[in-house]
XYZ file of C-alpha atoms in Angstrom:
205
model
C 0.000 0.000 0.000
C 1.274 3.445 -0.898
C 1.884 6.009 1.844
C 0.880 9.655 1.365
C 4.317 10.757 0.150
C 4.452 7.977 -2.442
C 0.938 8.782 -3.631
C 1.778 12.466 -4.039
C 4.988 11.575 -5.909
C 3.155 9.273 -8.329
C 0.438 11.871 -8.837
C 3.037 14.496 -9.747
C 4.704 12.087 -12.189
C 1.361 11.340 -13.862
C 0.533 15.036 -14.154
C 3.966 15.783 -15.606
C 3.678 12.989 -18.173
C 0.218 14.155 -19.206
C 1.553 17.669 -19.794
C 4.457 16.230 -21.802
C 2.174 14.191 -24.060
C -0.121 17.174 -24.584
C 2.871 19.295 -25.568
C 3.922 16.646 -28.088
C 0.518 16.894 -29.760
C 1.189 20.546 -30.675
C 4.372 19.851 -32.667
C 3.695 21.747 -35.905
C 1.318 19.676 -38.013
C 1.197 20.878 -41.615
C -1.232 23.741 -42.227
C -4.141 23.025 -44.616
C -2.791 25.376 -47.287
C 0.247 23.089 -47.569
C -1.750 19.882 -48.045
C -1.544 18.050 -51.350
C -4.814 17.754 -53.265
C -5.249 14.226 -54.633
C -8.148 11.979 -55.514
C -8.683 9.199 -52.969
C -7.549 6.428 -55.385
C -4.315 8.339 -56.076
C -3.716 9.059 -52.386
C -4.364 5.420 -51.513
C -1.930 4.260 -54.212
C 0.675 6.708 -52.884
C 0.315 5.337 -49.356
C 0.409 1.717 -50.552
C 3.731 2.412 -52.268
C 5.186 3.803 -49.036
C 6.544 0.531 -47.656
C 9.964 1.543 -46.246
C 9.699 4.158 -43.512
C 10.485 4.997 -39.924
C 8.824 7.221 -37.365
C 9.049 8.162 -33.729
C 6.505 9.572 -31.352
C 4.543 9.012 -28.170
C 1.226 7.490 -27.213
C -1.191 7.172 -24.338
C -3.439 4.162 -23.801
C -6.427 4.304 -21.477
C -7.991 1.046 -20.289
C -9.511 -0.446 -17.129
C -9.507 2.930 -15.345
C -5.788 3.472 -15.875
C -3.646 5.357 -18.370
C -0.178 4.360 -19.567
C 2.126 6.687 -21.484
C 5.107 5.649 -23.601
C 7.358 6.722 -26.444
C 7.971 4.593 -29.515
C 10.194 4.203 -32.558
C 8.889 2.241 -35.518
C 10.848 1.044 -38.542
C 9.052 -0.694 -41.402
C 10.701 -2.481 -44.337
C 7.940 -4.025 -46.444
C 6.501 -6.796 -44.206
C 9.316 -6.646 -41.658
C 9.112 -4.233 -38.766
C 10.791 -3.299 -35.504
C 9.042 -1.282 -32.807
C 10.850 0.001 -29.732
C 8.610 1.050 -26.837
C 9.745 2.667 -23.607
C 7.741 4.241 -20.813
C 8.846 6.818 -18.216
C 11.092 5.442 -15.460
C 11.650 2.397 -17.740
C 8.583 0.647 -16.316
C 8.119 -0.747 -19.823
C 11.050 -1.200 -22.194
C 10.770 -3.634 -25.073
C 11.579 -4.396 -28.697
C 8.895 -5.923 -30.888
C 9.989 -7.189 -34.281
C 8.912 -9.640 -36.922
C 6.674 -10.151 -39.947
C 3.508 -12.040 -40.848
C 5.148 -15.377 -40.032
C 6.617 -14.808 -36.563
C 6.782 -12.056 -33.965
C 9.432 -11.661 -31.273
C 9.199 -9.504 -28.174
C 12.380 -8.820 -26.222
C 12.331 -7.226 -22.772
C 15.973 -7.929 -21.953
C 18.834 -10.192 -23.012
C 17.237 -13.013 -21.015
C 13.550 -12.286 -21.653
C 12.641 -13.154 -25.233
C 9.182 -14.322 -26.292
C 7.704 -15.378 -29.635
C 4.188 -15.732 -31.013
C 2.331 -15.651 -34.305
C 0.697 -12.249 -33.686
C 2.006 -9.031 -32.094
C -1.345 -8.495 -30.372
C -0.966 -11.782 -28.495
C 2.552 -10.944 -27.308
C 1.746 -7.430 -26.116
C -1.392 -8.585 -24.311
C 0.482 -11.394 -22.545
C 3.632 -9.493 -21.613
C 2.471 -5.894 -21.118
C -1.312 -6.028 -20.898
C -1.785 -3.752 -23.931
C -4.099 -4.820 -26.735
C -2.578 -2.677 -29.475
C -3.767 -3.539 -33.018
C -0.253 -3.652 -34.477
C -1.142 -5.660 -37.604
C -3.702 -3.025 -38.598
C -1.608 -0.099 -37.380
C 0.940 -0.886 -40.080
C -1.684 0.561 -42.438
C -3.675 2.859 -40.143
C -0.623 4.810 -39.075
C -0.102 5.853 -42.716
C -3.702 7.050 -43.008
C -5.185 4.134 -44.942
C -7.451 1.173 -44.100
C -6.046 -2.328 -43.697
C -6.699 -4.139 -46.989
C -7.964 -7.501 -45.760
C -11.277 -6.643 -44.061
C -14.409 -4.527 -44.483
C -14.199 -0.839 -43.584
C -16.049 2.479 -43.698
C -14.199 5.735 -44.274
C -14.733 9.491 -44.177
C -12.559 11.855 -46.233
C -11.878 15.578 -45.964
C -11.793 18.051 -48.857
C -8.195 17.017 -49.645
C -9.202 13.336 -49.654
C -7.256 12.568 -46.498
C -8.697 9.747 -44.443
C -10.120 11.507 -41.367
C -12.325 8.745 -39.921
C -12.182 4.970 -40.269
C -14.293 2.119 -38.884
C -12.666 -1.289 -39.181
C -12.605 -4.514 -37.151
C -14.376 -2.975 -34.167
C -12.148 0.113 -34.038
C -12.952 3.758 -34.666
C -9.878 5.660 -35.897
C -9.771 9.453 -36.267
C -7.067 11.640 -37.815
C -7.228 15.223 -36.447
C -4.017 16.502 -38.078
C -1.533 15.702 -40.832
C 2.080 16.484 -41.616
C 4.216 16.169 -44.747
C 7.142 13.950 -45.717
C 8.729 14.209 -49.166
C 5.505 15.384 -50.777
C 3.290 12.840 -48.998
C 0.656 13.895 -46.453
C 0.834 11.596 -43.423
C -0.914 11.515 -40.044
C 0.462 13.671 -37.262
C -2.114 12.640 -34.643
C -4.187 9.452 -34.505
C -6.985 8.618 -32.062
C -8.121 4.998 -31.803
C -11.032 3.670 -29.800
C -12.896 0.428 -29.207
C -15.225 -0.578 -26.343
C -12.275 -1.587 -24.125
C -9.656 1.110 -24.620
C -8.686 4.466 -26.088
C -5.319 5.234 -27.669
C -3.866 8.589 -28.697
C -0.767 8.519 -30.891
C 1.411 11.487 -31.801
C 4.004 11.236 -34.582
C 6.959 13.542 -33.964
C 8.918 12.595 -37.084
C 8.403 10.631 -40.291
C 11.324 9.414 -42.423
C 11.391 7.655 -45.776
C 14.000 4.878 -45.854
């Protein structure tokens, strides 16, 4: 059981982390006048062709009356990916890497786990049900190709709302990388949890 001093300390940490994440969300998304006007088929084709990239950012995940905050780095090379996740005070520090055949999660040199899906590994080892297989597509601002979806587009034909596989995904802001408009902020929600992702930097590999 926490004493009063410990409770106050943890409360201050939580407040500080919340302020930090909020500050990240204001990192200069591209202004609308700089957006690229494309038809949706052309924008979708552009995003499909973007298959070697890296990004870094932060996210919050709210579930079961608690909120976790972490930073992440994601590198994608066609079907292969590596995601590094670390939370404040190193409460969570892991590498998640793999492809459609096998996923590996490494917490330390002596803690290495494998599974056939990233969702299974994260749920077992961290308690997070992050839709990684779909996020490979969603994080670029496009629906996953293998299941039914509904979309809403803005006047520039950016994807601004997506319903797919029980998730509602919203895109409040976009940024630009090498002439491609990409999400700056992503909000994901299903009946069990809410996730807010902020992308600080996109890079084309």
